[in-house]
PDB file of C-alpha atoms and ligand atoms in Angstrom:
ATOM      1  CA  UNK A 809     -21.093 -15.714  12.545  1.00 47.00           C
ATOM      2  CA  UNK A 810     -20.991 -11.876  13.093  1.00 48.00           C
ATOM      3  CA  UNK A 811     -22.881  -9.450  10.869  1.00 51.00           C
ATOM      4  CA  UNK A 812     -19.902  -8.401   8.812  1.00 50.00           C
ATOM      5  CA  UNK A 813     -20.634  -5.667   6.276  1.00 51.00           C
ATOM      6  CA  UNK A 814     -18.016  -4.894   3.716  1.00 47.00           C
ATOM      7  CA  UNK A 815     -16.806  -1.346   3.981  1.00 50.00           C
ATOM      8  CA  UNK A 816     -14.307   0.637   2.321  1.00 45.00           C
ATOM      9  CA  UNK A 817     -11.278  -0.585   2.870  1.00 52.00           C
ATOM     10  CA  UNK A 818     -12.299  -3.587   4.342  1.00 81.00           C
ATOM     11  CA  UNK A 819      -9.258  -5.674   5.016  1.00 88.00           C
ATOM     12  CA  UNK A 820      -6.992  -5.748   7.797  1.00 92.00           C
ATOM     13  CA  UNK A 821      -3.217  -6.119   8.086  1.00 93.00           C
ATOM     14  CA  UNK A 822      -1.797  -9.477  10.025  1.00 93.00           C
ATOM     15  CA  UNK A 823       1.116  -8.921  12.111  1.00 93.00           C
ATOM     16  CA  UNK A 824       3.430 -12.134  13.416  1.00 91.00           C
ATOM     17  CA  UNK A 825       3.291 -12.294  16.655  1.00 93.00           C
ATOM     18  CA  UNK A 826       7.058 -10.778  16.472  1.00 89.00           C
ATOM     19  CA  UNK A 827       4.613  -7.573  15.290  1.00 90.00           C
ATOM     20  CA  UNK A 828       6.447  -8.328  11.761  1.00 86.00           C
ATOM     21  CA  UNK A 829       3.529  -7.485   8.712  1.00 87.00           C
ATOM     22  CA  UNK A 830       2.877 -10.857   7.808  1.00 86.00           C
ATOM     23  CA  UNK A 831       0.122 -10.405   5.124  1.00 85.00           C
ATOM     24  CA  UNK A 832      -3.083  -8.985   4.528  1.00 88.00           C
ATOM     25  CA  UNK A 833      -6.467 -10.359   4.778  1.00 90.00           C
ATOM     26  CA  UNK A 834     -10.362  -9.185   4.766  1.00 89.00           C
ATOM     27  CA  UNK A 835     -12.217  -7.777   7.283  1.00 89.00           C
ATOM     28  CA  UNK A 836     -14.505 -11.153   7.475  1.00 88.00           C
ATOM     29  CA  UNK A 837     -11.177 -13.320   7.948  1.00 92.00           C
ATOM     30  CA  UNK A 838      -9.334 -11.021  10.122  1.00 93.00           C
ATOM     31  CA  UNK A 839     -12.648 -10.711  12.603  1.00 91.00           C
ATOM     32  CA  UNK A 840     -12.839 -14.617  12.971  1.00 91.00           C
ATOM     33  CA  UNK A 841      -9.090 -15.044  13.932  1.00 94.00           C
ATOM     34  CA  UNK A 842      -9.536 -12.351  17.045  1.00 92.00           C
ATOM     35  CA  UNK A 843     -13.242 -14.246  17.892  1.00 90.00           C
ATOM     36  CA  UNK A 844     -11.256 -17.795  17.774  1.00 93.00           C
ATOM     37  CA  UNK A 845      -8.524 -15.935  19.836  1.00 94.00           C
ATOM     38  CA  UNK A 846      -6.025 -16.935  17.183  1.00 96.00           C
ATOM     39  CA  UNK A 847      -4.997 -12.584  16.950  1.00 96.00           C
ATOM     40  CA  UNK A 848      -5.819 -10.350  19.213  1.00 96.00           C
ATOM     41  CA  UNK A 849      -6.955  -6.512  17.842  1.00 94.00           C
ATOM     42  CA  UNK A 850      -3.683  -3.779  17.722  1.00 94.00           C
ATOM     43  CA  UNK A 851      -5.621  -1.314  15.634  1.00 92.00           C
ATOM     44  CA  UNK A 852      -9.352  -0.628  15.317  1.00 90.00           C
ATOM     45  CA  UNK A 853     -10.942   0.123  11.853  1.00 87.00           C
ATOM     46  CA  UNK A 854     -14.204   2.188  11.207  1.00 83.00           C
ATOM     47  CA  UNK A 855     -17.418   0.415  12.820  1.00 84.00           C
ATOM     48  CA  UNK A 856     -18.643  -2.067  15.391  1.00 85.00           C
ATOM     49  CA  UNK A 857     -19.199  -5.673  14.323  1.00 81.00           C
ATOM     50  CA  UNK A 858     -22.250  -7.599  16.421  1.00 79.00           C
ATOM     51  CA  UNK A 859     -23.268 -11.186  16.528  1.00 74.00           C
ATOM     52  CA  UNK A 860     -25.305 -13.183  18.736  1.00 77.00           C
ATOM     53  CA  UNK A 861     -22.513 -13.377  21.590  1.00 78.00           C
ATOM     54  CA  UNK A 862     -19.913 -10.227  20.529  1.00 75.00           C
ATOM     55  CA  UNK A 863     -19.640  -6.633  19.902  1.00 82.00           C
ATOM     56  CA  UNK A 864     -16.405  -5.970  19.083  1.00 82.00           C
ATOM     57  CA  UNK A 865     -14.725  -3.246  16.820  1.00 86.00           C
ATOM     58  CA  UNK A 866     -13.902  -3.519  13.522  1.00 89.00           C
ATOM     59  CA  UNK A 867     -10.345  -4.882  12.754  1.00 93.00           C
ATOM     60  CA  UNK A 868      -7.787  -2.789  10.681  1.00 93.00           C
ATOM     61  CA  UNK A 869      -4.328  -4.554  12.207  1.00 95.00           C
ATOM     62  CA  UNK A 870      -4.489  -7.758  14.352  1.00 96.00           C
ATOM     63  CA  UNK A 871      -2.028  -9.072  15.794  1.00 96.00           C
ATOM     64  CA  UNK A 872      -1.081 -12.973  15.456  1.00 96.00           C
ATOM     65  CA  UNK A 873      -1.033 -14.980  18.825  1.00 96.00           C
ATOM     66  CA  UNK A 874       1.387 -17.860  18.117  1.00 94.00           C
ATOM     67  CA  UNK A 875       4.452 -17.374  16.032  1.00 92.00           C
ATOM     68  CA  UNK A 876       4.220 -18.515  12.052  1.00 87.00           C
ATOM     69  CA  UNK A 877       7.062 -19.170  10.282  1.00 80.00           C
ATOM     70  CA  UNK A 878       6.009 -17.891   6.294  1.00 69.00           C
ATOM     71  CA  UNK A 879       8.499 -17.561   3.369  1.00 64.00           C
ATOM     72  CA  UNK A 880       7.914 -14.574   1.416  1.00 58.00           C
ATOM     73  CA  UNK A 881       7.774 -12.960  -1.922  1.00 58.00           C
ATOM     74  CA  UNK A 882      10.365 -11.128  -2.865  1.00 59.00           C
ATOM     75  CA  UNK A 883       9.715  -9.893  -6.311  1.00 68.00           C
ATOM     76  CA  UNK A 884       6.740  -7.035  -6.089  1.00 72.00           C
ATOM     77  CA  UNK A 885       4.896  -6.838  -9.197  1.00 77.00           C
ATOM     78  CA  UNK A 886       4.537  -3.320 -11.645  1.00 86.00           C
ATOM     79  CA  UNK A 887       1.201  -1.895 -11.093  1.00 86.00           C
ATOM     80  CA  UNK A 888      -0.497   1.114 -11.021  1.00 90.00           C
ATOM     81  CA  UNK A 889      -1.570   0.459  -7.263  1.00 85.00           C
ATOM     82  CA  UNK A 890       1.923  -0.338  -6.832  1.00 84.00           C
ATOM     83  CA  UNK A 891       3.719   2.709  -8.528  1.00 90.00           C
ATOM     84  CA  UNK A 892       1.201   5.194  -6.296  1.00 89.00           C
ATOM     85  CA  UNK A 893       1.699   3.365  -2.987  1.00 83.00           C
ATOM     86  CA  UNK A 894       5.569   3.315  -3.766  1.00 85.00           C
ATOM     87  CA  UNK A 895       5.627   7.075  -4.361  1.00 90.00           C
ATOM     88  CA  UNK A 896       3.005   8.143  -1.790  1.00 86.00           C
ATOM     89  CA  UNK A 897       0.592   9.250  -4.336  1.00 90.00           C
ATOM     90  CA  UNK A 898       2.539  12.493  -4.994  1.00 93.00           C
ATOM     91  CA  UNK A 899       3.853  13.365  -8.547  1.00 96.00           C
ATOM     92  CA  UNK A 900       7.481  13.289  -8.562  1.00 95.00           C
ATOM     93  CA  UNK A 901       8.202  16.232 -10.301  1.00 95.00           C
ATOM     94  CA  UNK A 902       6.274  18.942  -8.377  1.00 94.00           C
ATOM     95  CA  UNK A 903       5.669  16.550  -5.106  1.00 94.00           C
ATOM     96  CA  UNK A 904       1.164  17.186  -5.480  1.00 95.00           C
ATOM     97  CA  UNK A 905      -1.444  14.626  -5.692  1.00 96.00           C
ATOM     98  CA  UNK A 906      -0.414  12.749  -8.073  1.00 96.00           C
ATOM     99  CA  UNK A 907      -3.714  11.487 -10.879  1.00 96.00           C
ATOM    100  CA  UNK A 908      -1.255   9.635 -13.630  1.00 97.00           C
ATOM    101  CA  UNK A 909       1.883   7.194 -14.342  1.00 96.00           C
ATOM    102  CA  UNK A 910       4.619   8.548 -16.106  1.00 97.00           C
ATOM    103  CA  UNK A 911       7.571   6.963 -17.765  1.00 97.00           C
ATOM    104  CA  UNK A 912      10.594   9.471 -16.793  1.00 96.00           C
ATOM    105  CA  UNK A 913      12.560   8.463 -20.184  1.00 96.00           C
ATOM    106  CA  UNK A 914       9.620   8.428 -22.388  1.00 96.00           C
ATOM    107  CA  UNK A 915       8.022   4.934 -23.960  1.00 93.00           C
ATOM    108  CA  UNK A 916       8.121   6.180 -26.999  1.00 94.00           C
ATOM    109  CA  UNK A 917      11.524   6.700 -27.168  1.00 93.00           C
ATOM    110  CA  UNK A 918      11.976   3.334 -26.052  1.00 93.00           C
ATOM    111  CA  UNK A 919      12.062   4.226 -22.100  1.00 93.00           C
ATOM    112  CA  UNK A 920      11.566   0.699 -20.018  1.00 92.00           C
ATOM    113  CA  UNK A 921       8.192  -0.307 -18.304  1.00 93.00           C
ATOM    114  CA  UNK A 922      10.009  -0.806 -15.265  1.00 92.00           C
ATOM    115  CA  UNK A 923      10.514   0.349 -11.603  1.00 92.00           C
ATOM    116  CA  UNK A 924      13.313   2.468 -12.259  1.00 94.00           C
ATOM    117  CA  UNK A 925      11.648   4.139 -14.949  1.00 96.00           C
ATOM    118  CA  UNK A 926       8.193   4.762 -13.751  1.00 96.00           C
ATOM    119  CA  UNK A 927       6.942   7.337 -11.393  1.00 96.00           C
ATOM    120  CA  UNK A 928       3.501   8.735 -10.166  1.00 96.00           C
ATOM    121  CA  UNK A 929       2.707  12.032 -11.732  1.00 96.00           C
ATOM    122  CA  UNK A 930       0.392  14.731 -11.828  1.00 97.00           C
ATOM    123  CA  UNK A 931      -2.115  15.247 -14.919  1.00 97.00           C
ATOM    124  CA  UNK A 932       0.202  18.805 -15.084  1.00 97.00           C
ATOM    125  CA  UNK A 933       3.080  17.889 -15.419  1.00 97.00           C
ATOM    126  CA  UNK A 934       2.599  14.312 -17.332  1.00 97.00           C
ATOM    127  CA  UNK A 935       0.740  16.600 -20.115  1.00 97.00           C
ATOM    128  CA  UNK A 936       3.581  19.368 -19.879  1.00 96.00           C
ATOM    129  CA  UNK A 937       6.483  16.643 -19.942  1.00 96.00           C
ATOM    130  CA  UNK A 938       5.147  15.298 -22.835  1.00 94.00           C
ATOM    131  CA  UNK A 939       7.661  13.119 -24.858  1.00 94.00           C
ATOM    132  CA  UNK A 940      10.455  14.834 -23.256  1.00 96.00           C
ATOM    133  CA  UNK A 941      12.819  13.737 -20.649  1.00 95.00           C
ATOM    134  CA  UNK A 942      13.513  15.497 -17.226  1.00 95.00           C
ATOM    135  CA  UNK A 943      16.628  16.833 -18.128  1.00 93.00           C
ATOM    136  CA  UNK A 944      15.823  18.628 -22.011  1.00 95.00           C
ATOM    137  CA  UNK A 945      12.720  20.401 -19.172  1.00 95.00           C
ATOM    138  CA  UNK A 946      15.242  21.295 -16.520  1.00 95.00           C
ATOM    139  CA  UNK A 947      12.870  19.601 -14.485  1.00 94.00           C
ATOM    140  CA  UNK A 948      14.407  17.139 -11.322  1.00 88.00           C
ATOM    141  CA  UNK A 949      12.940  14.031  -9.767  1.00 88.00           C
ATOM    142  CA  UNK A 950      12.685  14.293  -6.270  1.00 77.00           C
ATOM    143  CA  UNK A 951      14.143  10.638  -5.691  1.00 81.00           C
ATOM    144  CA  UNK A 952      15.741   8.259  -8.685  1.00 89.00           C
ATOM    145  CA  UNK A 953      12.653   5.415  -8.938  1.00 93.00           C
ATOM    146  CA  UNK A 954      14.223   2.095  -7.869  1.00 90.00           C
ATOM    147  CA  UNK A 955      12.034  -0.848  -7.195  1.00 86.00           C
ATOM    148  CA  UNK A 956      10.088  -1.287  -3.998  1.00 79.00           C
ATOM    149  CA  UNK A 957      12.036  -3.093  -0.727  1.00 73.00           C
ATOM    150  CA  UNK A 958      11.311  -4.247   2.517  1.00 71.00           C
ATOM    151  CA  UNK A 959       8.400  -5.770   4.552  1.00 73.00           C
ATOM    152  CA  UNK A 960       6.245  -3.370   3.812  1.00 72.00           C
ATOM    153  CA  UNK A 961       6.363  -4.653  -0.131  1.00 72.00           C
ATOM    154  CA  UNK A 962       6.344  -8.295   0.242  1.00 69.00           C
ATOM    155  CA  UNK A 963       2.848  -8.285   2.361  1.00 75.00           C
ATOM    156  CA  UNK A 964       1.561  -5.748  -0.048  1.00 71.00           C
ATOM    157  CA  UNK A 965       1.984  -6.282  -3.130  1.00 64.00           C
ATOM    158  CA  UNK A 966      -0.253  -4.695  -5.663  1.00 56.00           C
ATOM    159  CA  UNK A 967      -2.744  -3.593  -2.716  1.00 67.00           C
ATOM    160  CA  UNK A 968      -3.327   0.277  -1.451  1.00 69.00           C
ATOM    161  CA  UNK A 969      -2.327   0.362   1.872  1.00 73.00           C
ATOM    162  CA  UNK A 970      -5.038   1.229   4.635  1.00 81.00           C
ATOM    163  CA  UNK A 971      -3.287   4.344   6.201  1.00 81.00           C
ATOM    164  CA  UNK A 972      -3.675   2.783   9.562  1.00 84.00           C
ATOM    165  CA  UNK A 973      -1.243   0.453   8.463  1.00 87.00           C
ATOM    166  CA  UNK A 974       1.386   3.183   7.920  1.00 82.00           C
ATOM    167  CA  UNK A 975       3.144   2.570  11.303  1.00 82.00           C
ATOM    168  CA  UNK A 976       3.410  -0.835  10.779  1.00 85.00           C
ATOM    169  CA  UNK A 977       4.397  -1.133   7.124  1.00 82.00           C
ATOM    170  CA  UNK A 978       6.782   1.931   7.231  1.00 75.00           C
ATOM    171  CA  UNK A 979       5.440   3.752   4.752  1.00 69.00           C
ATOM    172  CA  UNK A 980       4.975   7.195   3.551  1.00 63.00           C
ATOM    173  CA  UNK A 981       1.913   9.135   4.308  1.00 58.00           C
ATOM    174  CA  UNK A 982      -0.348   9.748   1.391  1.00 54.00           C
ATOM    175  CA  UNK A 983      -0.670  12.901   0.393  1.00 50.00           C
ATOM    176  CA  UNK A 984      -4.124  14.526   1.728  1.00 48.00           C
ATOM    177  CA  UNK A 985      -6.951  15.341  -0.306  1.00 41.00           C
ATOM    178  CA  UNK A 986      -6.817  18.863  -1.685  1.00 41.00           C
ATOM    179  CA  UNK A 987      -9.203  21.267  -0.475  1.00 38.00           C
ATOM    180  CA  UNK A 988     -11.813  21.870  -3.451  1.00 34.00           C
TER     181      UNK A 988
HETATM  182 ZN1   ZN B 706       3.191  17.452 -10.799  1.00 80.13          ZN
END
């Protein structure tokens, strides 16, 4: 068995062999389908994996050999990971890195816990906006919140997606670091 240390982000996206996401597993898993030559490797992670026979690099997207036929999830679930991954970790009012989860029309004026009313925010403007909505700030989102669709969201789920897997999954970007 290969020498498989856990690293950040250590999972790796499965592609059908259609190159359709199909779901995502761990590093460990991912590894043993391309040594069993169930996958082959689309996308390299960070790192070299050895064991007594193999060197090979670390998985981040494999690809599946034979064709599976898998029904999926349709209904992604409200989470923090979620909300951030939706919105490409920027803050919908003033599009920067976005720290915080705001409810556009405020809980506690009896604003919804739900995709359409949730949106990743910046400490900023969350503490600015206050109890307030949008509109009484004259502030505008840059996109009405609607709940996630596609691919992309039914092999997700609640997970951060590994940038590499941006191509794939059809996703936004994140938003880079700031410069300290
Ligand atoms: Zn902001």
């Amino acid at each position: 068995m290969p020498d498989i240390r856990p690293t950040v982000g250590s999972s790796a996206l499965v592609l059908n062999a259609t190159y359709e996401p199909l779901c995502v597993v761990s590093v460990r898993r991912a590894t043993i389908l391309v040594l069993t030559a169930k996958a082959e490797c689309v996308s390299d992670g960070d790192g070299i994996l050895h064991s007594a026979h193999h060197t090979l690099p670390v998985p981040s997207v494999v690809r599946l050999t034979r064709y599976v036929k898998v029904p999926y999830r349709t209904h992604v679930g409200l989470s923090r990971r979620a909300i951030f991954a939706r919105d490409g970790g920027r803050c919908a009012y003033c599009r920067g890195s976005a720290e915080t989860i705001d409810h556009v029309f405020p809980r506690s004026r009896g604003g919804l816990h739900a995709w359409e009313n949730v949106v990743a925010a910046c400490a900023k403007c969350n503490h600015s906006k206050g109890d307030k909505t949008p509109a009484e700030l004259g502030w505008r989102l840059h996109a009405a919140p609607q709940a996630p669709r596609g691919v992309a969201w039914r092999v997700l789920g609640h997970r951060t997606p590994d940038p590499r897997w941006a191509d794939w999954l059809g996703l936004p970007s994140p938003v880079e670091a700031e410069a300290a």
